Amino acid sequence: MQRRDFLKGAAILSAAGTVMPVLAASTQAHAVADKTCGRRCFTLTNTYQLVAPEGSAGVVKLWVPLPENTAFQQVEKLNFSGTYQDAYISANNHYGAKTLFATWPDAKGKMTLTLELVIETQDWEPVKSGELAHYRAPAKPEYPADVAIYLKPTKHMPVDGIVKQTADKIVGKETEPLKQAQLIYNWVSANMYRDNDVIGCGSGDVAAILESGKLGGKCTDINSVFVALMRAVGVPAREMFGIRLGQAIKMGHYSKKAFGSADDKGFADVTGGQHCRAMFYLAGYGWLPADPADVTKMRLTEKKEHSDPAVQAVNDYLFGNWEMNWVGFNYGRDFDLFPVAEQTPLNNFGYPYAEVDGDPVNYYEPKVFAYDYKSSEQR
């Protein structure tokens, strides 16, 4: 069969028809989301009804990204069921990206999977809370092995050539990592722009973006430029791929649409809400959040100039802070899924990925795939 490679550049578990629930962390979730201190609780329900590409037949495989537990998010409950032959959870890949993997013996029958997650989040605001007020950068930074990997280049994020040249021009003679990060963040948020014509979240091909001189794209493009520029000056940085869960409260004062929304009962269709964020690492402190891409999204949504006071307020907040009406899945870039997929390496793992006899299903088209994500917030 002719293999399709339309996702190569951008780049499901044993008793058939059984239901296999899995519980992780705790089955208890807070009944009330304490928004005053940034704590919130969401139920995310994902349904998959796989549709084989025309002409495809054979074994069907589905890889679904799952959230990891961090200081700013916890999975309190996880259940899944469906018509699969086998299904299990694994994190056996280079980035430890937690994955729900499911398989069906052929593409002729009904191929369904339902995943329910209860997720508690906490706004991550180290800069706003003053945690960096007394930070002093060490003269000779040392990074743990699990951090140092985020200094290395990937296929879509080189750290030499035009990337290194651009980074050096931005930081000039500045050598203090936090100040370098601020300079790079401000350059990206001011000089890049959101392009809604880009498919999905973008491919994040940093060198191609810089060489083109057209500094547009979506969240993966924009935040990948930030991450690659940071790595190029010797500061570990990474993206975290995830999805918006509902209404933005703090950031919603500046835009009702740009940062996530929900109805008055807390329900939201988040099927197209995939969004990646960025973070960087300070030796002697740890990871810090950033999101220059959302500055550009707000600017476009509200039709404002970068110098507008509201844009500047958003720009200030999103360096060192995240409002957590969003959940992060993983940090994977240009890596092999497990089990290894036919189309590899995968550019990033923010969307579900499926293959029918090795043919990839277009995850950028949820109605074709088909999948549906719904979120509800406990209030």
Short mmCIF file of C-alpha atoms in Angstrom, two decimals, residues 12-13 15-20 46-52 60 62 64 80-87 100-115 369-372:
data_model
loop_
_atom_site.label_atom_id
_atom_site.label_comp_id
_atom_site.label_asym_id
_atom_site.label_seq_id
_atom_site.Cartn_x
_atom_site.Cartn_y
_atom_site.Cartn_z
CA ILE A 12 -3.85 3.21 19.19
CA LEU A 13 -4.09 -1.85 23.50
CA ALA A 15 -9.81 -9.05 24.99
CA ALA A 16 -11.65 -7.44 22.16
CA GLY A 17 -14.51 -5.15 23.05
CA THR A 18 -13.80 -5.10 26.80
CA VAL A 19 -13.83 -2.12 29.13
CA MET A 20 -10.62 -1.43 31.04
CA ASN A 46 -12.15 12.83 25.35
CA THR A 47 -13.99 10.61 22.89
CA TYR A 48 -12.38 8.96 19.87
CA GLN A 49 -14.26 7.33 16.98
CA LEU A 50 -11.49 6.47 14.59
CA VAL A 51 -12.14 6.67 10.88
CA ALA A 52 -9.70 4.91 8.55
CA VAL A 60 -5.25 0.38 13.88
CA LEU A 62 -3.82 5.10 18.63
CA VAL A 64 -3.09 9.62 23.20
CA PHE A 80 -10.81 4.84 29.93
CA SER A 81 -13.01 2.35 28.09
CA GLY A 82 -13.75 1.34 24.51
CA THR A 83 -13.91 -1.32 21.81
CA TYR A 84 -10.13 -1.75 21.51
CA GLN A 85 -8.39 -5.12 21.54
CA ASP A 86 -5.74 -3.93 23.99
CA ALA A 87 -4.97 -0.70 25.85
CA LEU A 100 -2.38 5.87 26.44
CA PHE A 101 -1.80 3.35 23.64
CA ALA A 102 -4.71 1.38 22.12
CA THR A 103 -5.02 -1.09 19.23
CA TRP A 104 -7.79 -2.60 17.11
CA PRO A 105 -7.18 -5.72 14.95
CA ASP A 106 -8.59 -4.12 11.80
CA ALA A 107 -10.33 -1.01 10.57
CA LYS A 108 -13.64 -2.72 9.67
CA GLY A 109 -15.40 -2.62 13.03
CA LYS A 110 -16.34 0.22 15.36
CA MET A 111 -13.21 1.80 16.81
CA THR A 112 -14.02 3.85 19.91
CA LEU A 113 -12.26 4.99 23.06
CA THR A 114 -13.48 7.29 25.83
CA LEU A 115 -11.05 8.87 28.27
CA PHE A 369 -10.02 11.60 12.78
CA ALA A 370 -12.59 11.73 14.61
CA TYR A 371 -12.21 12.98 18.17
CA ASP A 372 -14.06 15.32 20.51
#
